[in-house]
Coordinates of C-alpha atoms in Angstrom, one line a residue:
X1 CA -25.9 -0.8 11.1
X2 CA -24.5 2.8 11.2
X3 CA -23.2 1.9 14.7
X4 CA -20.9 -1.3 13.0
X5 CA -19.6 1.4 10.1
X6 CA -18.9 3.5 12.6
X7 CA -16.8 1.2 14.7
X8 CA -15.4 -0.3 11.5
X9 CA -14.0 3.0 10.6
X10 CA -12.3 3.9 13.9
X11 CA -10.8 0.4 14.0
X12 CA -9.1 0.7 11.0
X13 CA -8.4 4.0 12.6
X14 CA -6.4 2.7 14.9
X15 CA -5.0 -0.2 12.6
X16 CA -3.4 2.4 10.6
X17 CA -2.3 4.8 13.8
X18 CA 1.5 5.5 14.1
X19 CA 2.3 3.8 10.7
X20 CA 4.4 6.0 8.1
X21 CA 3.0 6.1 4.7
X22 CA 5.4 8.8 3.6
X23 CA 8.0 5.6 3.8
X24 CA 9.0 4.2 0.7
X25 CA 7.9 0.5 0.4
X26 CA 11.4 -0.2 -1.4
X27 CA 13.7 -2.4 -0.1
X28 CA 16.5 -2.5 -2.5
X29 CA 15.2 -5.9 -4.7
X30 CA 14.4 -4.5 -7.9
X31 CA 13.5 -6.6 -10.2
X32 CA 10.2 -6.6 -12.3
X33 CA 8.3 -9.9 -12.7
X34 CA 7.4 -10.2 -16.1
X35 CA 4.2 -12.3 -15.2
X36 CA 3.0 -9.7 -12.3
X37 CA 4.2 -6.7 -13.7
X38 CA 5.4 -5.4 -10.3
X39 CA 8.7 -5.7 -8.2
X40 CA 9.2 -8.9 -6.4
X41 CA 10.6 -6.4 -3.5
X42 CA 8.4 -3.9 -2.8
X43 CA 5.2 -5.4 -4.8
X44 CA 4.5 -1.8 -6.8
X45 CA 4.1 -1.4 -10.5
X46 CA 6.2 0.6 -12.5
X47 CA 3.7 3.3 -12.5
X48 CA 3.5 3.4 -8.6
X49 CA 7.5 3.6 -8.3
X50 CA 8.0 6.3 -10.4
X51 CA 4.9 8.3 -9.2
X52 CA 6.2 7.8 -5.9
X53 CA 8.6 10.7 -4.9
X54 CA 5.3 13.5 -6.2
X55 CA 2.8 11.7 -4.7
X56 CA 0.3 12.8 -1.7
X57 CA 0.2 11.2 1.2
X58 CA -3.2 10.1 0.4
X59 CA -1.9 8.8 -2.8
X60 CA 1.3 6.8 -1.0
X61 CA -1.3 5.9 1.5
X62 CA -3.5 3.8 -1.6
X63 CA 0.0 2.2 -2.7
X64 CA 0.7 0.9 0.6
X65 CA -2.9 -0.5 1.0
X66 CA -2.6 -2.1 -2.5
X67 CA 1.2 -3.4 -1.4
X68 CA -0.6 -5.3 1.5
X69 CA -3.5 -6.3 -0.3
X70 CA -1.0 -8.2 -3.1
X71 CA 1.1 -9.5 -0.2
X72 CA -2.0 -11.1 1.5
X73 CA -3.1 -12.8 -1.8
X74 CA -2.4 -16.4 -2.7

């Protein structure tokens, strides 16, 4: 099993190779939905834009995951 995490890891690894987190996710359609409570153009809260220009890369790195997972939901 240690093998398959290990794999797992470097995949994702790769996955996430050459991609810019530092990148802002906005793309200039800002407007809050009052039923979400994020941007219907970049998909962040109001909490994740403004922390945005202080944040770590590990931080902006968590956004972008959470950006992707709330573009892949239904």
């Amino acid at each position: 099993m240690k093998n398959l995490q290990t794999k797992s890891t470097i995949v994702s690894a790769a996955a996430d190779a050459g991609v810019d987190y530092s990148a802002s996710p906005c793309i200039n359609v800002c407007v809050m939905n009052p039923h979400t409570a994020l941007c219907d153009g970049c998909q962040r809260s109001l909490d994740e834009i403004a922390a945005w220009g202080g944040a770590s890369e590990a931080q902006k790195r968590a956004i972008w995951q959470l950006i992707r997972q709330r573009r892949a939901a239904p």
